[in-house]
Tab-separated table of C-alpha atoms and ligand atoms in Angstrom:
chain	number	residue	atom	x	y	z
A	588	MET	CA	28.636	-10.323	-13.429
A	589	THR	CA	30.717	-9.579	-10.380
A	590	ASP	CA	30.320	-7.709	-7.118
A	591	THR	CA	26.708	-8.655	-6.904
A	592	LEU	CA	24.143	-9.904	-4.465
A	593	GLN	CA	21.745	-12.412	-6.016
A	594	ARG	CA	18.554	-12.988	-4.066
A	595	PHE	CA	16.344	-15.997	-4.715
A	596	ILE	CA	13.440	-17.854	-3.133
A	597	PHE	CA	12.199	-21.404	-3.205
A	598	GLU	CA	8.623	-21.238	-4.448
A	599	ASN	CA	6.165	-23.082	-2.169
A	600	LEU	CA	8.790	-23.812	0.499
A	601	ALA	CA	9.058	-20.475	2.376
A	602	ILE	CA	12.842	-20.476	2.123
A	603	ARG	CA	14.993	-17.571	0.962
A	604	GLY	CA	18.464	-17.643	-0.470
A	605	ASP	CA	21.177	-15.057	-1.074
A	606	LEU	CA	24.385	-15.440	-2.983
A	607	VAL	CA	27.159	-12.864	-3.028
A	608	GLN	CA	30.395	-12.760	-5.052
A	609	LEU	CA	32.920	-9.961	-4.690
A	610	ASP	CA	35.837	-9.132	-6.993
A	611	ALA	CA	36.520	-5.390	-7.322
A	612	THR	CA	35.244	-4.814	-3.790
A	613	TRP	CA	37.674	-7.419	-2.528
A	614	LYS	CA	40.551	-5.946	-4.527
A	615	ALA	CA	39.744	-2.503	-3.121
A	616	VAL	CA	40.037	-3.868	0.433
A	617	GLN	CA	43.415	-5.414	-0.391
A	618	GLU	CA	44.706	-2.240	-2.033
A	619	LYS	CA	43.893	-0.070	0.990
A	620	HIS	CA	45.945	-2.154	3.420
A	621	ARG	CA	48.592	-4.844	3.087
A	622	TYR	CA	47.096	-7.299	5.544
A	623	PRO	CA	48.861	-10.619	6.249
A	624	ASN	CA	47.017	-13.622	4.765
A	625	PRO	CA	45.305	-14.917	7.941
A	626	VAL	CA	43.870	-11.428	8.581
A	627	LEU	CA	42.859	-10.970	4.961
A	628	HIS	CA	41.078	-14.314	4.882
A	629	LEU	CA	39.003	-13.579	7.973
A	630	LEU	CA	38.272	-10.029	6.818
A	631	GLY	CA	37.054	-11.422	3.469
A	632	GLU	CA	34.769	-13.862	5.247
A	633	VAL	CA	33.308	-11.186	7.519
A	634	ILE	CA	32.770	-8.759	4.611
A	635	THR	CA	30.976	-11.463	2.626
A	636	ALA	CA	28.897	-12.528	5.627
A	637	SER	CA	27.941	-8.910	6.355
A	638	VAL	CA	26.432	-8.521	2.866
A	639	LEU	CA	24.504	-11.789	3.282
A	640	LEU	CA	23.185	-10.894	6.734
A	641	SER	CA	22.333	-7.371	5.607
A	642	ALA	CA	20.236	-8.880	2.793
A	643	THR	CA	18.022	-10.643	5.357
A	644	LEU	CA	17.048	-7.418	7.161
A	645	LYS	CA	13.497	-6.158	6.811
A	646	HIS	CA	14.252	-2.466	7.338
A	647	LYS	CA	16.885	-0.260	5.713
A	648	SER	CA	19.714	-0.457	8.237
A	649	ARG	CA	23.433	-0.309	8.575
A	650	LEU	CA	24.808	-3.623	9.810
A	651	THR	CA	28.079	-3.758	11.724
A	652	MET	CA	29.913	-6.965	12.582
A	653	GLN	CA	32.584	-6.542	15.203
A	654	ILE	CA	34.921	-9.190	16.554
A	655	GLN	CA	36.993	-8.610	19.676
A	656	GLY	CA	39.299	-11.028	21.413
A	657	ASN	CA	42.642	-11.561	23.100
A	658	GLY	CA	44.339	-13.396	20.207
A	659	PRO	CA	46.556	-12.193	17.326
A	660	ILE	CA	43.501	-10.484	15.755
A	661	PRO	CA	42.146	-8.542	18.743
A	662	PHE	CA	39.789	-6.360	16.704
A	663	LEU	CA	38.031	-6.630	13.367
A	664	VAL	CA	35.067	-4.584	12.175
A	665	VAL	CA	32.992	-4.547	8.994
A	666	GLU	CA	30.059	-2.316	8.092
A	667	CYS	CA	27.495	-2.875	5.367
A	668	THR	CA	24.857	-0.284	4.456
A	669	HIS	CA	21.386	-1.201	3.211
A	670	ASP	CA	22.531	-0.440	-0.343
A	671	ASN	CA	25.537	-2.767	-0.042
A	672	ASN	CA	28.377	-0.335	0.488
A	673	VAL	CA	30.899	-2.210	2.605
A	674	ARG	CA	34.063	-1.263	4.446
A	675	GLY	CA	36.147	-3.168	6.950
A	676	MET	CA	39.414	-3.189	8.841
A	677	ALA	CA	41.352	-5.239	11.376
A	678	HIS	CA	44.063	-4.874	13.992
A	679	TYR	CA	46.581	-7.700	14.215
A	680	ALA	CA	49.828	-8.823	15.808
A	681	ASP	CA	52.907	-8.453	13.568
A	682	ASP	CA	53.943	-12.080	14.104
A	683	ILE	CA	50.535	-13.546	13.244
A	684	GLN	CA	50.484	-17.147	11.956
A	685	PRO	CA	47.690	-19.010	10.139
A	686	GLY	CA	45.249	-20.719	12.470
A	687	SER	CA	41.660	-21.616	13.216
A	688	LEU	CA	39.172	-18.928	14.147
A	689	SER	CA	39.714	-19.548	17.856
A	690	GLU	CA	43.501	-19.448	17.421
A	691	LEU	CA	43.271	-16.115	15.599
A	692	ILE	CA	40.752	-14.458	17.893
A	693	GLY	CA	41.440	-16.176	21.207
A	694	ASP	CA	38.672	-15.759	23.755
A	695	GLY	CA	36.459	-13.498	21.761
A	696	ARG	CA	33.010	-12.293	21.016
A	697	LEU	CA	31.016	-11.365	17.978
A	698	ALA	CA	28.770	-8.319	18.150
A	699	ILE	CA	26.267	-7.513	15.441
A	700	THR	CA	24.747	-4.045	15.517
A	701	LEU	CA	21.815	-2.800	13.445
A	702	GLU	CA	21.191	0.902	12.972
A	703	PRO	CA	17.905	1.426	11.128
A	704	GLU	CA	17.958	4.432	8.820
A	705	GLN	CA	14.646	5.813	10.054
A	706	SER	CA	15.466	5.691	13.737
A	707	SER	CA	18.117	6.657	16.239
A	708	GLU	CA	17.824	3.285	17.984
A	709	ARG	CA	20.628	0.764	17.799
A	710	TYR	CA	20.118	-2.921	18.263
A	711	GLN	CA	23.101	-4.951	19.322
A	712	SER	CA	23.481	-8.594	20.162
A	713	ILE	CA	26.681	-10.161	21.357
A	714	VAL	CA	27.695	-13.813	21.582
A	715	GLU	CA	30.828	-15.630	22.632
A	716	LEU	CA	32.750	-16.590	19.532
A	717	THR	CA	32.488	-20.343	19.148
A	718	GLY	CA	33.228	-22.772	16.312
A	719	SER	CA	36.388	-23.265	14.322
A	720	THR	CA	35.259	-21.222	11.319
A	721	LEU	CA	33.422	-17.944	10.907
A	722	ALA	CA	30.492	-19.678	9.187
A	723	GLU	CA	30.078	-21.955	12.248
A	724	ALA	CA	30.311	-18.958	14.573
A	725	ILE	CA	27.602	-17.148	12.589
A	726	ASP	CA	25.380	-20.245	12.520
A	727	ASP	CA	25.730	-20.404	16.283
A	728	TYR	CA	25.054	-16.682	16.611
A	729	LEU	CA	21.900	-16.904	14.492
A	730	SER	CA	20.536	-19.960	16.251
A	731	ARG	CA	20.883	-18.153	19.577
A	732	SER	CA	19.689	-14.693	18.619
A	733	GLU	CA	17.024	-15.431	16.018
A	734	GLN	CA	14.437	-18.105	15.715
A	735	LEU	CA	14.907	-18.438	11.975
A	736	ASP	CA	16.988	-21.433	10.894
A	737	THR	CA	19.807	-20.230	8.687
A	738	GLY	CA	22.740	-21.804	6.881
A	739	ILE	CA	25.773	-19.894	5.655
A	740	TRP	CA	28.738	-20.941	3.463
A	741	LEU	CA	31.760	-18.718	2.808
A	742	ALA	CA	34.791	-18.930	0.521
A	743	VAL	CA	37.747	-16.580	0.077
A	744	SER	CA	40.582	-16.592	-2.437
A	745	LYS	CA	43.108	-13.942	-3.382
A	746	GLU	CA	40.923	-12.874	-6.325
A	747	ARG	CA	37.432	-13.293	-4.995
A	748	THR	CA	35.132	-13.875	-2.065
A	749	ALA	CA	31.801	-15.648	-2.222
A	750	GLY	CA	29.035	-16.645	0.128
A	751	LEU	CA	25.714	-18.431	0.191
A	752	LEU	CA	22.944	-18.042	2.734
A	753	ILE	CA	19.675	-19.921	3.050
A	754	GLN	CA	17.050	-19.043	5.606
A	755	LYS	CA	13.774	-20.596	6.622
A	756	LEU	CA	11.047	-17.949	6.559
A	757	PRO	CA	8.494	-17.651	9.381
A	758	ALA	CA	5.828	-19.011	7.025
A	759	ASN	CA	7.702	-22.332	6.778
A	760	LYS	CA	5.437	-24.513	8.943
A	761	THR	CA	3.937	-27.479	7.106
A	762	ALA	CA	5.563	-30.906	7.119
A	763	GLU	CA	6.235	-30.535	3.405
A	764	GLU	CA	7.988	-27.205	3.970
A	765	GLN	CA	10.020	-28.646	6.829
A	766	GLU	CA	11.069	-31.505	4.619
A	767	GLY	CA	11.913	-28.977	1.924
A	768	TRP	CA	14.148	-27.131	4.377
A	769	ASN	CA	16.047	-30.313	5.237
A	770	ARG	CA	16.467	-31.099	1.543
A	771	VAL	CA	17.651	-27.558	0.660
A	772	GLN	CA	20.112	-27.673	3.553
A	773	GLN	CA	21.556	-30.986	2.345
A	774	LEU	CA	21.813	-29.712	-1.216
A	775	SER	CA	23.534	-26.512	-0.040
A	776	ASN	CA	26.013	-28.560	1.981
A	777	THR	CA	27.319	-30.109	-1.236
A	778	ILE	CA	28.684	-26.788	-2.508
A	779	THR	CA	32.473	-26.602	-2.619
A	780	GLU	CA	34.513	-23.453	-2.061
A	781	GLN	CA	35.830	-23.730	-5.619
A	782	GLU	CA	32.307	-23.817	-7.064
A	783	LEU	CA	31.199	-20.898	-4.924
A	784	LEU	CA	34.182	-18.868	-6.106
A	785	ASN	CA	34.354	-19.882	-9.759
A	786	LEU	CA	30.808	-20.495	-10.986
A	787	SER	CA	28.454	-17.608	-11.683
A	788	ALA	CA	25.609	-17.040	-9.211
A	789	LEU	CA	23.083	-18.597	-11.596
A	790	GLU	CA	25.355	-21.580	-12.195
A	791	VAL	CA	25.663	-22.147	-8.440
A	792	ILE	CA	21.884	-21.980	-8.033
A	793	HIS	CA	21.389	-24.371	-10.954
A	794	ARG	CA	24.106	-26.737	-9.749
A	795	LEU	CA	22.548	-27.003	-6.279
A	796	TYR	CA	18.824	-26.594	-6.765
A	797	HIS	CA	17.970	-27.598	-10.338
A	798	GLU	CA	15.274	-29.971	-9.093
A	799	GLU	CA	13.672	-27.297	-6.926
A	800	ASP	CA	11.337	-24.518	-8.000
A	801	VAL	CA	13.565	-21.457	-7.552
A	802	ARG	CA	12.783	-17.863	-8.475
A	803	VAL	CA	15.721	-15.480	-8.870
A	804	PHE	CA	15.507	-11.702	-8.590
A	805	GLU	CA	17.464	-8.891	-10.209
A	806	THR	CA	21.033	-8.749	-8.951
A	807	GLU	CA	22.083	-5.870	-6.722
A	808	PRO	CA	25.521	-4.238	-6.894
A	809	VAL	CA	27.940	-4.356	-3.955
A	810	CYS	CA	30.947	-2.071	-3.612
A	811	PHE	CA	33.632	-0.879	-1.244
A	812	ARG	CA	32.815	2.619	-0.115
A	813	CYS	CA	34.115	4.382	2.949
A	814	SER	CA	31.960	6.900	4.774
A	815	CYS	CA	34.878	8.885	6.180
A	816	ASN	CA	35.267	12.586	5.366
A	817	LYS	CA	37.154	15.630	6.648
A	818	GLU	CA	34.239	16.853	8.744
A	819	ARG	CA	34.087	13.570	10.704
A	820	VAL	CA	37.820	13.673	11.329
A	821	ALA	CA	37.427	17.316	12.416
A	822	ASN	CA	34.723	16.295	14.889
A	823	MET	CA	37.006	13.623	16.294
A	824	LEU	CA	39.829	16.168	16.701
A	825	ARG	CA	37.444	18.596	18.445
A	826	THR	CA	36.783	15.968	21.089
A	827	LEU	CA	40.501	16.019	21.953
A	828	GLY	CA	40.236	19.684	22.948
A	829	ILE	CA	42.253	22.691	21.864
A	830	ASP	CA	45.047	22.214	24.424
A	831	GLU	CA	45.796	18.710	23.220
A	832	ILE	CA	45.698	19.844	19.572
A	833	ARG	CA	48.087	22.736	20.282
A	834	ALA	CA	50.397	20.369	22.151
A	835	ILE	CA	50.561	18.090	19.084
A	836	LEU	CA	51.178	21.074	16.795
A	837	ASN	CA	54.040	22.201	19.003
A	838	GLU	CA	55.754	18.905	18.084
A	839	GLU	CA	54.577	18.476	14.477
A	840	HIS	CA	53.944	20.805	11.546
A	841	ALA	CA	50.487	19.382	11.076
A	842	ILE	CA	48.113	16.772	12.410
A	843	GLU	CA	47.798	13.862	10.035
A	844	VAL	CA	45.056	11.338	10.438
A	845	ALA	CA	44.632	8.267	8.243
A	846	CYS	CA	41.276	6.518	7.970
A	847	GLU	CA	41.702	2.974	9.261
A	848	PHE	CA	39.196	1.641	6.734
A	849	CYS	CA	40.327	3.223	3.464
A	850	ASN	CA	43.695	4.751	4.345
A	851	GLN	CA	42.583	8.199	3.150
A	852	GLN	CA	44.909	10.810	4.692
A	853	TYR	CA	43.498	13.911	6.361
A	854	ARG	CA	45.838	16.783	7.172
A	855	PHE	CA	45.195	19.709	9.512
A	856	ASP	CA	47.851	22.407	9.743
A	857	ALA	CA	47.948	24.977	12.537
A	858	VAL	CA	45.489	27.287	10.771
A	859	ASP	CA	43.042	24.429	10.061
A	860	ALA	CA	43.390	23.247	13.639
A	861	GLU	CA	42.637	26.661	15.129
A	862	GLN	CA	39.603	26.909	12.860
A	863	LEU	CA	38.255	23.708	14.375
A	864	PHE	CA	37.790	25.616	17.584
A	865	ALA	CA	36.823	28.980	16.092
A	866	GLY	CA	33.964	30.441	18.051
A	867	GLU	CA	34.768	28.316	21.102
A	868	VAL	CA	37.842	30.234	22.149
A	869	THR	CA	37.324	33.599	23.787
A	870	TYR	CA	40.950	34.373	24.527
A	871	ARG	CA	43.740	33.759	22.089
A	872	ALA	CA	47.393	34.513	22.623
A	873	PRO	CA	48.679	37.086	20.071
A	874	ASP	CA	50.854	34.584	18.257
A	875	THR	CA	51.846	31.225	19.666
A	876	ARG	CA	53.381	29.879	16.512
A	877	HIS	CA	57.098	29.859	16.054
B	1628	LIG	ZN1	37.822	6.061	5.053
Protein backbone atom coordinates (compact mmCIF):
# COMPACT_ATOMS: atom_id res chain seq x y z
CA MET A 1 0.00 0.00 0.00
CA THR A 2 1.45 3.32 -1.02
CA ASP A 3 0.36 6.94 -1.07
CA THR A 4 -1.62 6.50 2.07
CA LEU A 5 -2.32 8.16 5.35
CA GLN A 6 -2.61 5.69 8.22
CA ARG A 7 -4.29 7.04 11.33
CA PHE A 8 -3.99 5.28 14.68
CA ILE A 9 -4.66 5.92 18.36
CA PHE A 10 -3.20 4.63 21.58
CA GLU A 11 -6.10 3.15 23.52
CA ASN A 12 -6.35 4.50 27.09
CA LEU A 13 -3.57 7.06 26.59
CA ALA A 14 -5.34 9.89 24.69
CA ILE A 15 -2.61 10.03 22.07
CA ARG A 16 -3.14 10.03 18.31
CA GLY A 17 -0.75 9.00 15.60
CA ASP A 18 -0.58 9.50 11.84
CA LEU A 19 1.76 7.89 9.38
CA VAL A 20 2.06 8.92 5.75
CA GLN A 21 4.08 7.36 2.91
CA LEU A 22 4.11 8.81 -0.59
CA ASP A 23 5.37 7.18 -3.79
CA ALA A 24 3.32 8.08 -6.89
CA THR A 25 2.50 11.47 -5.39
CA TRP A 26 6.19 12.11 -4.89
CA LYS A 27 7.03 10.96 -8.42
CA ALA A 28 4.34 13.27 -9.80
CA VAL A 29 5.96 16.24 -8.03
CA GLN A 30 9.35 15.32 -9.50
CA GLU A 31 7.95 14.87 -13.01
CA LYS A 32 6.32 18.32 -13.05
CA HIS A 33 9.55 20.18 -12.31
CA ARG A 34 13.24 19.31 -12.37
CA TYR A 35 14.12 20.73 -8.98
CA PRO A 36 17.73 20.56 -7.71
CA ASN A 37 18.18 18.05 -4.86
CA PRO A 38 18.23 20.48 -1.91
CA VAL A 39 14.94 22.02 -3.12
CA LEU A 40 13.40 18.63 -3.80
CA HIS A 41 14.31 17.35 -0.35
CA LEU A 42 12.74 20.29 1.45
CA LEU A 43 9.67 20.22 -0.80
CA GLY A 44 9.24 16.50 -0.01
CA GLU A 45 9.45 17.20 3.70
CA VAL A 46 6.91 20.03 3.53
CA ILE A 47 4.49 17.97 1.40
CA THR A 48 4.71 15.08 3.87
CA ALA A 49 4.31 17.39 6.87
CA SER A 50 1.30 19.09 5.27
CA VAL A 51 -0.55 15.76 5.01
CA LEU A 52 0.28 14.95 8.65
CA LEU A 53 -0.80 18.36 9.93
CA SER A 54 -3.93 18.29 7.79
CA ALA A 55 -4.85 14.96 9.41
CA THR A 56 -4.94 16.62 12.84
CA LEU A 57 -7.55 19.22 11.84
CA LYS A 58 -11.04 18.92 13.28
CA HIS A 59 -12.88 20.63 10.42
CA LYS A 60 -12.65 20.03 6.67
CA SER A 61 -10.10 22.64 5.63
CA ARG A 62 -7.43 23.38 3.12
CA LEU A 63 -4.04 23.67 4.80
CA THR A 64 -1.29 25.77 3.24
CA MET A 65 2.31 25.78 4.43
CA GLN A 66 4.35 28.66 3.11
CA ILE A 67 8.01 29.35 3.72
CA GLN A 68 9.58 32.69 2.84
CA GLY A 69 13.12 33.83 3.43
CA ASN A 70 16.16 35.60 2.03
CA GLY A 71 18.22 32.46 1.29
CA PRO A 72 18.64 30.33 -1.87
CA ILE A 73 15.04 29.06 -1.42
CA PRO A 74 13.17 32.35 -0.95
CA PHE A 75 9.71 30.85 -1.44
CA LEU A 76 8.14 27.43 -1.04
CA VAL A 77 4.44 26.64 -0.78
CA VAL A 78 2.45 23.43 -0.33
CA GLU A 79 -1.31 22.97 -0.13
CA CYS A 80 -3.19 19.96 1.19
CA THR A 81 -6.98 19.63 0.94
CA HIS A 82 -9.08 17.82 3.55
CA ASP A 83 -9.24 14.81 1.22
CA ASN A 84 -5.45 14.68 0.86
CA ASN A 85 -4.92 16.21 -2.55
CA VAL A 86 -1.53 17.89 -2.36
CA ARG A 87 0.41 20.24 -4.60
CA GLY A 88 3.55 22.23 -3.99
CA MET A 89 6.22 24.35 -5.63
CA ALA A 90 9.36 26.31 -4.81
CA HIS A 91 11.46 29.17 -6.12
CA TYR A 92 15.22 28.76 -5.84
CA ALA A 93 18.57 30.25 -6.80
CA ASP A 94 20.26 28.55 -9.78
CA ASP A 95 23.52 28.05 -7.86
CA ILE A 96 21.88 26.45 -4.82
CA GLN A 97 24.07 24.12 -2.72
CA PRO A 98 23.02 21.55 -0.10
CA GLY A 99 22.70 22.98 3.39
CA SER A 100 20.77 23.06 6.63
CA LEU A 101 17.29 24.51 6.76
CA SER A 102 18.61 27.89 7.89
CA GLU A 103 21.26 27.89 5.15
CA LEU A 104 18.61 27.16 2.51
CA ILE A 105 15.98 29.59 3.75
CA GLY A 106 18.09 32.27 5.42
CA ASP A 107 16.14 34.53 7.74
CA GLY A 108 12.74 33.12 7.12
CA ARG A 109 9.31 32.44 8.41
CA LEU A 110 6.81 29.64 8.24
CA ALA A 111 3.16 30.52 7.74
CA ILE A 112 0.41 27.95 8.10
CA THR A 113 -3.01 28.94 6.79
CA LEU A 114 -6.27 27.06 7.32
CA GLU A 115 -9.26 27.69 5.09
CA PRO A 116 -12.27 25.78 6.42
CA GLU A 117 -14.56 24.52 3.67
CA GLN A 118 -17.74 25.78 5.33
CA SER A 119 -16.54 29.31 5.93
CA SER A 120 -14.90 32.24 4.21
CA GLU A 121 -12.62 32.83 7.21
CA ARG A 122 -8.91 32.16 6.97
CA TYR A 123 -6.76 31.42 9.95
CA GLN A 124 -3.08 32.09 9.62
CA SER A 125 -0.25 31.81 12.08
CA ILE A 126 3.30 32.78 11.34
CA VAL A 127 6.51 31.97 13.20
CA GLU A 128 10.16 32.72 12.62
CA LEU A 129 11.78 29.69 11.07
CA THR A 130 14.04 28.14 13.68
CA GLY A 131 15.81 24.79 14.01
CA SER A 132 18.17 23.07 11.63
CA THR A 133 15.56 20.74 10.13
CA LEU A 134 11.97 21.17 9.03
CA ALA A 135 10.75 18.72 11.68
CA GLU A 136 12.39 20.88 14.39
CA ALA A 137 10.89 24.02 12.88
CA ILE A 138 7.42 22.43 12.90
CA ASP A 139 7.85 21.19 16.48
CA ASP A 140 8.74 24.74 17.45
CA TYR A 141 5.81 26.12 15.48
CA LEU A 142 3.35 23.73 17.14
CA SER A 143 4.64 24.33 20.64
CA ARG A 144 4.15 28.06 20.15
CA SER A 145 0.83 28.10 18.33
CA GLU A 146 -0.99 25.14 19.87
CA GLN A 147 -1.13 23.78 23.34
CA LEU A 148 -1.09 20.18 22.16
CA ASP A 149 2.28 18.45 22.48
CA THR A 150 3.23 17.01 19.11
CA GLY A 151 6.18 15.11 17.68
CA ILE A 152 6.95 14.84 13.98
CA TRP A 153 9.51 12.74 12.05
CA LEU A 154 10.15 13.11 8.31
CA ALA A 155 12.19 11.18 5.75
CA VAL A 156 12.72 11.77 2.03
CA SER A 157 14.45 9.67 -0.60
CA LYS A 158 14.40 9.84 -4.38
CA GLU A 159 11.68 7.17 -4.49
CA ARG A 160 9.59 7.95 -1.46
CA THR A 161 8.70 10.32 1.34
CA ALA A 162 7.43 9.29 4.74
CA GLY A 163 6.40 10.93 7.97
CA LEU A 164 5.17 10.11 11.44
CA LEU A 165 3.24 12.36 13.78
CA ILE A 166 2.15 11.76 17.35
CA GLN A 167 0.00 14.18 19.27
CA LYS A 168 -1.22 14.34 22.83
CA LEU A 169 -4.99 14.82 22.86
CA PRO A 170 -6.67 17.33 25.20
CA ALA A 171 -8.04 14.41 27.23
CA ASN A 172 -4.48 13.35 28.15
CA LYS A 173 -4.38 14.50 31.79
CA THR A 174 -3.76 11.70 34.28
CA ALA A 175 -0.28 10.83 35.51
CA GLU A 176 -0.55 7.49 33.72
CA GLU A 177 -1.41 9.22 30.45
CA GLN A 178 1.43 11.69 30.89
CA GLU A 179 3.80 8.83 31.47
CA GLY A 180 2.36 7.14 28.40
CA TRP A 181 3.10 10.25 26.36
CA ASN A 182 6.73 10.28 27.49
CA ARG A 183 7.05 6.58 26.66
CA VAL A 184 5.43 6.95 23.20
CA GLN A 185 7.71 9.90 22.46
CA GLN A 186 10.81 7.88 23.39
CA LEU A 187 9.65 4.93 21.31
CA SER A 188 8.94 7.20 18.32
CA ASN A 189 12.40 8.73 18.63
CA THR A 190 13.94 5.34 17.86
CA ILE A 191 12.55 5.29 14.32
CA THR A 192 15.18 5.62 11.60
CA GLU A 193 14.65 7.32 8.25
CA GLN A 194 15.30 4.00 6.52
CA GLU A 195 12.58 2.25 8.53
CA LEU A 196 10.12 5.06 7.92
CA LEU A 197 10.78 4.86 4.19
CA ASN A 198 11.07 1.11 3.70
CA LEU A 199 8.72 -0.59 6.15
CA SER A 200 4.97 -0.60 5.57
CA ALA A 201 2.86 1.63 7.83
CA LEU A 202 1.72 -1.36 9.89
CA GLU A 203 5.29 -2.61 10.21
CA VAL A 204 6.41 0.80 11.48
CA ILE A 205 3.59 0.86 14.03
CA HIS A 206 4.42 -2.69 15.14
CA ARG A 207 8.16 -2.01 15.26
CA LEU A 208 7.68 1.04 17.50
CA TYR A 209 4.61 0.33 19.60
CA HIS A 210 4.16 -3.44 19.81
CA GLU A 211 3.94 -3.26 23.60
CA GLU A 212 1.29 -0.55 23.50
CA ASP A 213 -2.42 -0.95 22.88
CA VAL A 214 -2.77 0.64 19.43
CA ARG A 215 -5.87 0.79 17.25
CA VAL A 216 -5.37 1.44 13.54
CA PHE A 217 -8.01 2.85 11.20
CA GLU A 218 -8.68 2.37 7.50
CA THR A 219 -5.99 3.96 5.36
CA GLU A 220 -6.83 7.06 3.35
CA PRO A 221 -5.43 7.74 -0.13
CA VAL A 222 -3.17 10.73 -0.82
CA CYS A 223 -2.45 12.05 -4.30
CA PHE A 224 -0.95 14.93 -6.23
CA ARG A 225 -3.73 16.99 -7.72
CA CYS A 226 -3.53 20.56 -8.90
CA SER A 227 -6.53 22.85 -8.63
CA CYS A 228 -5.53 25.08 -11.53
CA ASN A 229 -7.83 25.48 -14.54
CA LYS A 230 -8.30 27.82 -17.51
CA GLU A 231 -10.96 29.89 -15.76
CA ARG A 232 -8.60 30.72 -12.86
CA VAL A 233 -5.85 31.71 -15.27
CA ALA A 234 -8.42 33.82 -17.16
CA ASN A 235 -9.38 35.58 -13.92
CA MET A 236 -5.73 36.32 -13.24
CA LEU A 237 -5.30 37.77 -16.75
CA ARG A 238 -8.43 39.92 -16.28
CA THR A 239 -6.79 41.55 -13.28
CA LEU A 240 -3.98 42.76 -15.57
CA GLY A 241 -6.48 44.80 -17.59
CA ILE A 242 -7.17 44.90 -21.31
CA ASP A 243 -4.45 47.45 -22.12
CA GLU A 244 -1.73 45.31 -20.60
CA ILE A 245 -3.06 42.20 -22.37
CA ARG A 246 -3.15 44.00 -25.73
CA ALA A 247 0.38 45.27 -25.14
CA ILE A 248 1.60 41.68 -24.60
CA LEU A 249 -0.26 40.49 -27.71
CA ASN A 250 1.39 43.21 -29.76
CA GLU A 251 4.71 41.51 -28.95
CA GLU A 252 3.63 37.84 -28.91
CA HIS A 253 1.21 35.72 -30.92
CA ALA A 254 -0.44 34.49 -27.76
CA ILE A 255 -0.24 34.72 -24.00
CA GLU A 256 1.14 31.54 -22.50
CA VAL A 257 0.87 30.88 -18.82
CA ALA A 258 2.31 27.82 -17.09
CA CYS A 259 0.98 26.68 -13.72
CA GLU A 260 3.84 26.86 -11.23
CA PHE A 261 2.54 23.81 -9.37
CA CYS A 262 1.86 21.31 -12.16
CA ASN A 263 3.43 22.95 -15.21
CA GLN A 264 0.15 22.77 -17.15
CA GLN A 265 0.32 25.26 -20.04
CA TYR A 266 -2.55 27.65 -20.70
CA ARG A 267 -2.64 29.54 -24.00
CA PHE A 268 -4.74 32.58 -24.87
CA ASP A 269 -4.57 33.90 -28.42
CA ALA A 270 -5.82 37.34 -29.42
CA VAL A 271 -9.41 36.13 -29.84
CA ASP A 272 -9.39 34.34 -26.46
CA ALA A 273 -7.85 37.39 -24.85
CA GLU A 274 -10.47 39.78 -26.22
CA GLN A 275 -13.17 37.40 -25.00
CA LEU A 276 -11.81 37.72 -21.48
CA PHE A 277 -12.98 41.30 -21.53
CA ALA A 278 -16.14 40.82 -23.59
CA GLY A 279 -18.93 42.84 -22.08
CA GLU A 280 -16.50 45.15 -20.30
CA VAL A 281 -15.39 47.04 -23.37
CA THR A 282 -17.78 49.57 -24.82
CA TYR A 283 -15.55 50.87 -27.58
CA ARG A 284 -13.43 48.65 -29.75
CA ALA A 285 -11.19 49.75 -32.57
CA PRO A 286 -12.32 48.26 -35.93
CA ASP A 287 -9.32 45.99 -36.23
CA THR A 288 -6.15 46.39 -34.21
CA ARG A 289 -4.57 43.15 -35.25
CA HIS A 290 -1.90 43.08 -37.88
ZN1 LIG B 1 -1.65 23.44 -11.93
